[in-house]
Amino acid sequence: MCTITVNVDEAMLKEMDPNLSDKTAIRKWVQQLIDLRIQQMELEDNETMDLEEARAMLHETIRKVYAEG
């Protein structure tokens, strides 16, 4: 874990969302955004396949197409 500092325009946030009216609420909101983005990055990383997986899928598809004739 690491700790970072982020500068936020509190007045703008409060104007856009009254629930973001204090530092605690803003801190929780920012943490949720970061956690969500990390989860998205993990999913994106898991969605990629290596060359051997792609080649195996291609060969299997070709076998099926020719088997169905």
PDB file of N, CA, C and O in Angstrom:
ATOM      1  N   MET A   1       0.838  -1.177   0.000  1.00  0.00           N
ATOM      2  CA  MET A   1       0.000   0.000   0.000  1.00  0.00           C
ATOM      3  C   MET A   1       0.886   1.245   0.000  1.00  0.00           C
ATOM      4  O   MET A   1       1.967   1.239   0.563  1.00  0.00           O
ATOM      5  N   CYS A   2       0.360   2.294  -0.610  1.00  0.00           N
ATOM      6  CA  CYS A   2       1.055   3.566  -0.571  1.00  0.00           C
ATOM      7  C   CYS A   2       0.036   4.666  -0.291  1.00  0.00           C
ATOM      8  O   CYS A   2      -1.158   4.486  -0.467  1.00  0.00           O
ATOM      9  N   THR A   3       0.538   5.775   0.137  1.00  0.00           N
ATOM     10  CA  THR A   3      -0.306   6.938   0.403  1.00  0.00           C
ATOM     11  C   THR A   3       0.075   8.028  -0.582  1.00  0.00           C
ATOM     12  O   THR A   3       1.256   8.268  -0.811  1.00  0.00           O
ATOM     13  N   ILE A   4      -0.950   8.640  -1.183  1.00  0.00           N
ATOM     14  CA  ILE A   4      -0.696   9.718  -2.130  1.00  0.00           C
ATOM     15  C   ILE A   4      -1.501  10.946  -1.707  1.00  0.00           C
ATOM     16  O   ILE A   4      -2.458  10.842  -0.952  1.00  0.00           O
ATOM     17  N   THR A   5      -1.112  12.070  -2.222  1.00  0.00           N
ATOM     18  CA  THR A   5      -1.838  13.312  -1.976  1.00  0.00           C
ATOM     19  C   THR A   5      -2.424  13.785  -3.296  1.00  0.00           C
ATOM     20  O   THR A   5      -1.734  13.801  -4.312  1.00  0.00           O
ATOM     21  N   VAL A   6      -3.692  14.147  -3.251  1.00  0.00           N
ATOM     22  CA  VAL A   6      -4.388  14.624  -4.444  1.00  0.00           C
ATOM     23  C   VAL A   6      -5.015  15.962  -4.115  1.00  0.00           C
ATOM     24  O   VAL A   6      -5.647  16.120  -3.071  1.00  0.00           O
ATOM     25  N   ASN A   7      -4.840  16.920  -5.000  1.00  0.00           N
ATOM     26  CA  ASN A   7      -5.471  18.232  -4.826  1.00  0.00           C
ATOM     27  C   ASN A   7      -6.819  18.225  -5.534  1.00  0.00           C
ATOM     28  O   ASN A   7      -6.903  17.879  -6.717  1.00  0.00           O
ATOM     29  N   VAL A   8      -7.859  18.587  -4.798  1.00  0.00           N
ATOM     30  CA  VAL A   8      -9.220  18.542  -5.316  1.00  0.00           C
ATOM     31  C   VAL A   8      -9.893  19.887  -5.052  1.00  0.00           C
ATOM     32  O   VAL A   8      -9.746  20.463  -3.974  1.00  0.00           O
ATOM     33  N   ASP A   9     -10.632  20.353  -6.022  1.00  0.00           N
ATOM     34  CA  ASP A   9     -11.411  21.579  -5.858  1.00  0.00           C
ATOM     35  C   ASP A   9     -12.680  21.220  -5.068  1.00  0.00           C
ATOM     36  O   ASP A   9     -13.673  20.755  -5.633  1.00  0.00           O
ATOM     37  N   GLU A  10     -12.615  21.400  -3.760  1.00  0.00           N
ATOM     38  CA  GLU A  10     -13.722  21.009  -2.888  1.00  0.00           C
ATOM     39  C   GLU A  10     -15.014  21.750  -3.234  1.00  0.00           C
ATOM     40  O   GLU A  10     -16.094  21.155  -3.208  1.00  0.00           O
ATOM     41  N   ALA A  11     -14.913  23.027  -3.548  1.00  0.00           N
ATOM     42  CA  ALA A  11     -16.118  23.812  -3.867  1.00  0.00           C
ATOM     43  C   ALA A  11     -16.813  23.256  -5.102  1.00  0.00           C
ATOM     44  O   ALA A  11     -18.047  23.130  -5.133  1.00  0.00           O
ATOM     45  N   MET A  12     -16.035  22.901  -6.111  1.00  0.00           N
ATOM     46  CA  MET A  12     -16.614  22.351  -7.337  1.00  0.00           C
ATOM     47  C   MET A  12     -17.304  21.016  -7.056  1.00  0.00           C
ATOM     48  O   MET A  12     -18.420  20.778  -7.513  1.00  0.00           O
ATOM     49  N   LEU A  13     -16.629  20.150  -6.294  1.00  0.00           N
ATOM     50  CA  LEU A  13     -17.234  18.857  -5.964  1.00  0.00           C
ATOM     51  C   LEU A  13     -18.521  19.032  -5.177  1.00  0.00           C
ATOM     52  O   LEU A  13     -19.522  18.367  -5.450  1.00  0.00           O
ATOM     53  N   LYS A  14     -18.491  19.912  -4.209  1.00  0.00           N
ATOM     54  CA  LYS A  14     -19.676  20.155  -3.377  1.00  0.00           C
ATOM     55  C   LYS A  14     -20.828  20.675  -4.230  1.00  0.00           C
ATOM     56  O   LYS A  14     -21.981  20.301  -4.034  1.00  0.00           O
ATOM     57  N   GLU A  15     -20.498  21.510  -5.212  1.00  0.00           N
ATOM     58  CA  GLU A  15     -21.519  22.037  -6.111  1.00  0.00           C
ATOM     59  C   GLU A  15     -22.116  20.931  -6.982  1.00  0.00           C
ATOM     60  O   GLU A  15     -23.315  20.891  -7.232  1.00  0.00           O
ATOM     61  N   MET A  16     -21.266  20.020  -7.436  1.00  0.00           N
ATOM     62  CA  MET A  16     -21.711  18.928  -8.299  1.00  0.00           C
ATOM     63  C   MET A  16     -22.445  17.839  -7.523  1.00  0.00           C
ATOM     64  O   MET A  16     -23.396  17.245  -8.025  1.00  0.00           O
ATOM     65  N   ASP A  17     -21.960  17.580  -6.302  1.00  0.00           N
ATOM     66  CA  ASP A  17     -22.563  16.530  -5.481  1.00  0.00           C
ATOM     67  C   ASP A  17     -22.503  16.964  -4.019  1.00  0.00           C
ATOM     68  O   ASP A  17     -21.446  16.916  -3.397  1.00  0.00           O
ATOM     69  N   PRO A  18     -23.642  17.343  -3.455  1.00  0.00           N
ATOM     70  CA  PRO A  18     -23.659  17.817  -2.069  1.00  0.00           C
ATOM     71  C   PRO A  18     -23.159  16.778  -1.054  1.00  0.00           C
ATOM     72  O   PRO A  18     -22.747  17.139   0.043  1.00  0.00           O
ATOM     73  N   ASN A  19     -23.186  15.509  -1.428  1.00  0.00           N
ATOM     74  CA  ASN A  19     -22.686  14.465  -0.531  1.00  0.00           C
ATOM     75  C   ASN A  19     -21.174  14.557  -0.344  1.00  0.00           C
ATOM     76  O   ASN A  19     -20.635  14.016   0.619  1.00  0.00           O
ATOM     77  N   LEU A  20     -20.499  15.206  -1.271  1.00  0.00           N
ATOM     78  CA  LEU A  20     -19.046  15.357  -1.179  1.00  0.00           C
ATOM     79  C   LEU A  20     -18.729  16.693  -0.503  1.00  0.00           C
ATOM     80  O   LEU A  20     -18.044  17.552  -1.040  1.00  0.00           O
ATOM     81  N   SER A  21     -19.223  16.840   0.699  1.00  0.00           N
ATOM     82  CA  SER A  21     -19.145  18.126   1.379  1.00  0.00           C
ATOM     83  C   SER A  21     -17.983  18.266   2.353  1.00  0.00           C
ATOM     84  O   SER A  21     -17.725  19.350   2.845  1.00  0.00           O
ATOM     85  N   ASP A  22     -17.282  17.163   2.634  1.00  0.00           N
ATOM     86  CA  ASP A  22     -16.143  17.276   3.548  1.00  0.00           C
ATOM     87  C   ASP A  22     -15.013  16.355   3.093  1.00  0.00           C
ATOM     88  O   ASP A  22     -15.182  15.532   2.189  1.00  0.00           O
ATOM     89  N   LYS A  23     -13.864  16.512   3.716  1.00  0.00           N
ATOM     90  CA  LYS A  23     -12.675  15.758   3.292  1.00  0.00           C
ATOM     91  C   LYS A  23     -12.858  14.253   3.444  1.00  0.00           C
ATOM     92  O   LYS A  23     -12.380  13.484   2.616  1.00  0.00           O
ATOM     93  N   THR A  24     -13.566  13.825   4.474  1.00  0.00           N
ATOM     94  CA  THR A  24     -13.786  12.385   4.677  1.00  0.00           C
ATOM     95  C   THR A  24     -14.599  11.798   3.529  1.00  0.00           C
ATOM     96  O   THR A  24     -14.260  10.749   2.983  1.00  0.00           O
ATOM     97  N   ALA A  25     -15.660  12.475   3.142  1.00  0.00           N
ATOM     98  CA  ALA A  25     -16.507  12.000   2.036  1.00  0.00           C
ATOM     99  C   ALA A  25     -15.726  11.995   0.730  1.00  0.00           C
ATOM    100  O   ALA A  25     -15.823  11.037  -0.059  1.00  0.00           O
ATOM    101  N   ILE A  26     -14.942  13.033   0.504  1.00  0.00           N
ATOM    102  CA  ILE A  26     -14.135  13.104  -0.721  1.00  0.00           C
ATOM    103  C   ILE A  26     -13.092  12.005  -0.725  1.00  0.00           C
ATOM    104  O   ILE A  26     -12.878  11.349  -1.746  1.00  0.00           O
ATOM    105  N   ARG A  27     -12.447  11.761   0.409  1.00  0.00           N
ATOM    106  CA  ARG A  27     -11.423  10.710   0.513  1.00  0.00           C
ATOM    107  C   ARG A  27     -12.024   9.336   0.169  1.00  0.00           C
ATOM    108  O   ARG A  27     -11.450   8.561  -0.597  1.00  0.00           O
ATOM    109  N   LYS A  28     -13.215   9.053   0.704  1.00  0.00           N
ATOM    110  CA  LYS A  28     -13.891   7.774   0.421  1.00  0.00           C
ATOM    111  C   LYS A  28     -14.237   7.666  -1.061  1.00  0.00           C
ATOM    112  O   LYS A  28     -14.058   6.619  -1.681  1.00  0.00           O
ATOM    113  N   TRP A  29     -14.728   8.752  -1.634  1.00  0.00           N
ATOM    114  CA  TRP A  29     -15.105   8.771  -3.051  1.00  0.00           C
ATOM    115  C   TRP A  29     -13.900   8.511  -3.943  1.00  0.00           C
ATOM    116  O   TRP A  29     -13.958   7.699  -4.866  1.00  0.00           O
ATOM    117  N   VAL A  30     -12.799   9.200  -3.660  1.00  0.00           N
ATOM    118  CA  VAL A  30     -11.583   9.012  -4.455  1.00  0.00           C
ATOM    119  C   VAL A  30     -11.068   7.584  -4.305  1.00  0.00           C
ATOM    120  O   VAL A  30     -10.659   6.954  -5.285  1.00  0.00           O
ATOM    121  N   GLN A  31     -11.104   7.042  -3.092  1.00  0.00           N
ATOM    122  CA  GLN A  31     -10.647   5.667  -2.877  1.00  0.00           C
ATOM    123  C   GLN A  31     -11.478   4.685  -3.690  1.00  0.00           C
ATOM    124  O   GLN A  31     -10.947   3.747  -4.289  1.00  0.00           O
ATOM    125  N   GLN A  32     -12.790   4.898  -3.729  1.00  0.00           N
ATOM    126  CA  GLN A  32     -13.659   4.028  -4.521  1.00  0.00           C
ATOM    127  C   GLN A  32     -13.312   4.095  -6.005  1.00  0.00           C
ATOM    128  O   GLN A  32     -13.281   3.070  -6.696  1.00  0.00           O
ATOM    129  N   LEU A  33     -13.044   5.306  -6.496  1.00  0.00           N
ATOM    130  CA  LEU A  33     -12.660   5.467  -7.901  1.00  0.00           C
ATOM    131  C   LEU A  33     -11.366   4.718  -8.211  1.00  0.00           C
ATOM    132  O   LEU A  33     -11.256   4.035  -9.231  1.00  0.00           O
ATOM    133  N   ILE A  34     -10.396   4.840  -7.326  1.00  0.00           N
ATOM    134  CA  ILE A  34      -9.109   4.173  -7.543  1.00  0.00           C
ATOM    135  C   ILE A  34      -9.274   2.656  -7.477  1.00  0.00           C
ATOM    136  O   ILE A  34      -8.746   1.934  -8.332  1.00  0.00           O
ATOM    137  N   ASP A  35     -10.012   2.174  -6.491  1.00  0.00           N
ATOM    138  CA  ASP A  35     -10.232   0.728  -6.375  1.00  0.00           C
ATOM    139  C   ASP A  35     -10.923   0.169  -7.612  1.00  0.00           C
ATOM    140  O   ASP A  35     -10.546  -0.894  -8.122  1.00  0.00           O
ATOM    141  N   LEU A  36     -11.916   0.887  -8.108  1.00  0.00           N
ATOM    142  CA  LEU A  36     -12.628   0.451  -9.311  1.00  0.00           C
ATOM    143  C   LEU A  36     -11.692   0.404 -10.510  1.00  0.00           C
ATOM    144  O   LEU A  36     -11.707  -0.554 -11.286  1.00  0.00           O
ATOM    145  N   ARG A  37     -10.878   1.416 -10.668  1.00  0.00           N
ATOM    146  CA  ARG A  37      -9.946   1.443 -11.806  1.00  0.00           C
ATOM    147  C   ARG A  37      -8.935   0.315 -11.722  1.00  0.00           C
ATOM    148  O   ARG A  37      -8.603  -0.304 -12.743  1.00  0.00           O
ATOM    149  N   ILE A  38      -8.455   0.003 -10.525  1.00  0.00           N
ATOM    150  CA  ILE A  38      -7.518  -1.118 -10.365  1.00  0.00           C
ATOM    151  C   ILE A  38      -8.195  -2.426 -10.762  1.00  0.00           C
ATOM    152  O   ILE A  38      -7.591  -3.256 -11.453  1.00  0.00           O
ATOM    153  N   GLN A  39      -9.443  -2.613 -10.352  1.00  0.00           N
ATOM    154  CA  GLN A  39     -10.184  -3.820 -10.743  1.00  0.00           C
ATOM    155  C   GLN A  39     -10.331  -3.899 -12.257  1.00  0.00           C
ATOM    156  O   GLN A  39     -10.175  -4.972 -12.856  1.00  0.00           O
ATOM    157  N   GLN A  40     -10.622  -2.773 -12.895  1.00  0.00           N
ATOM    158  CA  GLN A  40     -10.746  -2.750 -14.355  1.00  0.00           C
ATOM    159  C   GLN A  40      -9.422  -3.128 -15.013  1.00  0.00           C
ATOM    160  O   GLN A  40      -9.398  -3.880 -15.983  1.00  0.00           O
ATOM    161  N   MET A  41      -8.336  -2.609 -14.481  1.00  0.00           N
ATOM    162  CA  MET A  41      -7.017  -2.923 -15.036  1.00  0.00           C
ATOM    163  C   MET A  41      -6.707  -4.407 -14.890  1.00  0.00           C
ATOM    164  O   MET A  41      -6.145  -5.020 -15.808  1.00  0.00           O
ATOM    165  N   GLU A  42      -7.082  -4.998 -13.764  1.00  0.00           N
ATOM    166  CA  GLU A  42      -6.866  -6.437 -13.565  1.00  0.00           C
ATOM    167  C   GLU A  42      -7.660  -7.241 -14.579  1.00  0.00           C
ATOM    168  O   GLU A  42      -7.156  -8.205 -15.152  1.00  0.00           O
ATOM    169  N   LEU A  43      -8.918  -6.856 -14.803  1.00  0.00           N
ATOM    170  CA  LEU A  43      -9.749  -7.553 -15.781  1.00  0.00           C
ATOM    171  C   LEU A  43      -9.175  -7.427 -17.184  1.00  0.00           C
ATOM    172  O   LEU A  43      -9.143  -8.395 -17.937  1.00  0.00           O
ATOM    173  N   GLU A  44      -8.742  -6.222 -17.537  1.00  0.00           N
ATOM    174  CA  GLU A  44      -8.147  -6.012 -18.857  1.00  0.00           C
ATOM    175  C   GLU A  44      -6.910  -6.883 -19.038  1.00  0.00           C
ATOM    176  O   GLU A  44      -6.696  -7.451 -20.099  1.00  0.00           O
ATOM    177  N   ASP A  45      -6.119  -6.997 -18.004  1.00  0.00           N
ATOM    178  CA  ASP A  45      -4.907  -7.813 -18.068  1.00  0.00           C
ATOM    179  C   ASP A  45      -5.258  -9.284 -18.244  1.00  0.00           C
ATOM    180  O   ASP A  45      -4.598  -9.998 -18.993  1.00  0.00           O
ATOM    181  N   ASN A  46      -6.313  -9.746 -17.584  1.00  0.00           N
ATOM    182  CA  ASN A  46      -6.712 -11.146 -17.675  1.00  0.00           C
ATOM    183  C   ASN A  46      -7.393 -11.475 -18.994  1.00  0.00           C
ATOM    184  O   ASN A  46      -7.483 -12.638 -19.373  1.00  0.00           O
ATOM    185  N   GLU A  47      -7.900 -10.461 -19.693  1.00  0.00           N
ATOM    186  CA  GLU A  47      -8.592 -10.690 -20.952  1.00  0.00           C
ATOM    187  C   GLU A  47      -7.634 -10.934 -22.111  1.00  0.00           C
ATOM    188  O   GLU A  47      -8.021 -11.446 -23.137  1.00  0.00           O
ATOM    189  N   THR A  48      -6.392 -10.559 -21.949  1.00  0.00           N
ATOM    190  CA  THR A  48      -5.444 -10.757 -23.033  1.00  0.00           C
ATOM    191  C   THR A  48      -4.989 -12.207 -23.055  1.00  0.00           C
ATOM    192  O   THR A  48      -4.941 -12.880 -22.034  1.00  0.00           O
ATOM    193  N   MET A  49      -4.669 -12.697 -24.234  1.00  0.00           N
ATOM    194  CA  MET A  49      -4.166 -14.057 -24.326  1.00  0.00           C
ATOM    195  C   MET A  49      -2.826 -14.037 -25.046  1.00  0.00           C
ATOM    196  O   MET A  49      -2.572 -13.155 -25.851  1.00  0.00           O
ATOM    197  N   ASP A  50      -2.031 -15.011 -24.714  1.00  0.00           N
ATOM    198  CA  ASP A  50      -0.717 -15.046 -25.342  1.00  0.00           C
ATOM    199  C   ASP A  50      -0.811 -15.687 -26.726  1.00  0.00           C
ATOM    200  O   ASP A  50      -1.848 -16.220 -27.131  1.00  0.00           O
ATOM    201  N   LEU A  51       0.267 -15.641 -27.456  1.00  0.00           N
ATOM    202  CA  LEU A  51       0.305 -16.116 -28.832  1.00  0.00           C
ATOM    203  C   LEU A  51      -0.032 -17.601 -28.931  1.00  0.00           C
ATOM    204  O   LEU A  51      -0.761 -18.019 -29.831  1.00  0.00           O
ATOM    205  N   GLU A  52       0.455 -18.396 -28.002  1.00  0.00           N
ATOM    206  CA  GLU A  52       0.190 -19.838 -28.048  1.00  0.00           C
ATOM    207  C   GLU A  52      -1.291 -20.146 -27.845  1.00  0.00           C
ATOM    208  O   GLU A  52      -1.834 -21.036 -28.502  1.00  0.00           O
ATOM    209  N   GLU A  53      -1.950 -19.411 -26.952  1.00  0.00           N
ATOM    210  CA  GLU A  53      -3.386 -19.607 -26.761  1.00  0.00           C
ATOM    211  C   GLU A  53      -4.144 -19.249 -28.040  1.00  0.00           C
ATOM    212  O   GLU A  53      -5.045 -19.980 -28.460  1.00  0.00           O
ATOM    213  N   ALA A  54      -3.791 -18.141 -28.654  1.00  0.00           N
ATOM    214  CA  ALA A  54      -4.447 -17.716 -29.885  1.00  0.00           C
ATOM    215  C   ALA A  54      -4.226 -18.729 -30.999  1.00  0.00           C
ATOM    216  O   ALA A  54      -5.151 -19.072 -31.739  1.00  0.00           O
ATOM    217  N   ARG A  55      -3.011 -19.238 -31.111  1.00  0.00           N
ATOM    218  CA  ARG A  55      -2.691 -20.226 -32.140  1.00  0.00           C
ATOM    219  C   ARG A  55      -3.492 -21.501 -31.921  1.00  0.00           C
ATOM    220  O   ARG A  55      -4.047 -22.075 -32.868  1.00  0.00           O
ATOM    221  N   ALA A  56      -3.591 -21.960 -30.679  1.00  0.00           N
ATOM    222  CA  ALA A  56      -4.351 -23.173 -30.372  1.00  0.00           C
ATOM    223  C   ALA A  56      -5.826 -22.990 -30.716  1.00  0.00           C
ATOM    224  O   ALA A  56      -6.457 -23.897 -31.276  1.00  0.00           O
ATOM    225  N   MET A  57      -6.381 -21.810 -30.385  1.00  0.00           N
ATOM    226  CA  MET A  57      -7.780 -21.542 -30.722  1.00  0.00           C
ATOM    227  C   MET A  57      -7.992 -21.526 -32.234  1.00  0.00           C
ATOM    228  O   MET A  57      -8.981 -22.067 -32.743  1.00  0.00           O
ATOM    229  N   LEU A  58      -7.069 -20.935 -32.955  1.00  0.00           N
ATOM    230  CA  LEU A  58      -7.162 -20.885 -34.404  1.00  0.00           C
ATOM    231  C   LEU A  58      -7.132 -22.287 -35.006  1.00  0.00           C
ATOM    232  O   LEU A  58      -7.962 -22.635 -35.857  1.00  0.00           O
ATOM    233  N   HIS A  59      -6.208 -23.112 -34.548  1.00  0.00           N
ATOM    234  CA  HIS A  59      -6.096 -24.476 -35.065  1.00  0.00           C
ATOM    235  C   HIS A  59      -7.355 -25.285 -34.755  1.00  0.00           C
ATOM    236  O   HIS A  59      -7.835 -26.042 -35.607  1.00  0.00           O
ATOM    237  N   GLU A  60      -7.901 -25.124 -33.575  1.00  0.00           N
ATOM    238  CA  GLU A  60      -9.126 -25.839 -33.213  1.00  0.00           C
ATOM    239  C   GLU A  60     -10.290 -25.399 -34.096  1.00  0.00           C
ATOM    240  O   GLU A  60     -11.078 -26.222 -34.559  1.00  0.00           O
ATOM    241  N   THR A  61     -10.385 -24.119 -34.357  1.00  0.00           N
ATOM    242  CA  THR A  61     -11.446 -23.608 -35.221  1.00  0.00           C
ATOM    243  C   THR A  61     -11.307 -24.159 -36.637  1.00  0.00           C
ATOM    244  O   THR A  61     -12.288 -24.582 -37.249  1.00  0.00           O
ATOM    245  N   ILE A  62     -10.094 -24.185 -37.147  1.00  0.00           N
ATOM    246  CA  ILE A  62      -9.850 -24.726 -38.492  1.00  0.00           C
ATOM    247  C   ILE A  62     -10.225 -26.203 -38.542  1.00  0.00           C
ATOM    248  O   ILE A  62     -10.879 -26.659 -39.484  1.00  0.00           O
ATOM    249  N   ARG A  63      -9.836 -26.967 -37.520  1.00  0.00           N
ATOM    250  CA  ARG A  63     -10.199 -28.395 -37.477  1.00  0.00           C
ATOM    251  C   ARG A  63     -11.713 -28.575 -37.517  1.00  0.00           C
ATOM    252  O   ARG A  63     -12.237 -29.429 -38.234  1.00  0.00           O
ATOM    253  N   LYS A  64     -12.443 -27.766 -36.739  1.00  0.00           N
ATOM    254  CA  LYS A  64     -13.891 -27.878 -36.695  1.00  0.00           C
ATOM    255  C   LYS A  64     -14.509 -27.530 -38.041  1.00  0.00           C
ATOM    256  O   LYS A  64     -15.422 -28.215 -38.507  1.00  0.00           O
ATOM    257  N   VAL A  65     -14.015 -26.470 -38.675  1.00  0.00           N
ATOM    258  CA  VAL A  65     -14.566 -26.060 -39.973  1.00  0.00           C
ATOM    259  C   VAL A  65     -14.366 -27.152 -41.000  1.00  0.00           C
ATOM    260  O   VAL A  65     -15.283 -27.510 -41.738  1.00  0.00           O
ATOM    261  N   TYR A  66     -13.161 -27.748 -41.060  1.00  0.00           N
ATOM    262  CA  TYR A  66     -12.907 -28.792 -42.039  1.00  0.00           C
ATOM    263  C   TYR A  66     -13.612 -30.086 -41.692  1.00  0.00           C
ATOM    264  O   TYR A  66     -13.981 -30.857 -42.585  1.00  0.00           O
ATOM    265  N   ALA A  67     -13.837 -30.353 -40.408  1.00  0.00           N
ATOM    266  CA  ALA A  67     -14.542 -31.559 -40.008  1.00  0.00           C
ATOM    267  C   ALA A  67     -16.020 -31.491 -40.411  1.00  0.00           C
ATOM    268  O   ALA A  67     -16.629 -32.498 -40.743  1.00  0.00           O
ATOM    269  N   GLU A  68     -16.585 -30.289 -40.400  1.00  0.00           N
ATOM    270  CA  GLU A  68     -17.980 -30.129 -40.764  1.00  0.00           C
ATOM    271  C   GLU A  68     -18.172 -30.169 -42.282  1.00  0.00           C
ATOM    272  O   GLU A  68     -19.250 -30.454 -42.759  1.00  0.00           O
ATOM    273  N   GLY A  69     -17.081 -29.889 -43.018  1.00  0.00           N
ATOM    274  CA  GLY A  69     -17.073 -29.968 -44.474  1.00  0.00           C
ATOM    275  C   GLY A  69     -18.157 -29.233 -45.122  1.00  0.00           C
ATOM    276  O   GLY A  69     -18.753 -29.327 -46.059  1.00  0.00           O
TER     277      GLY A  69
END
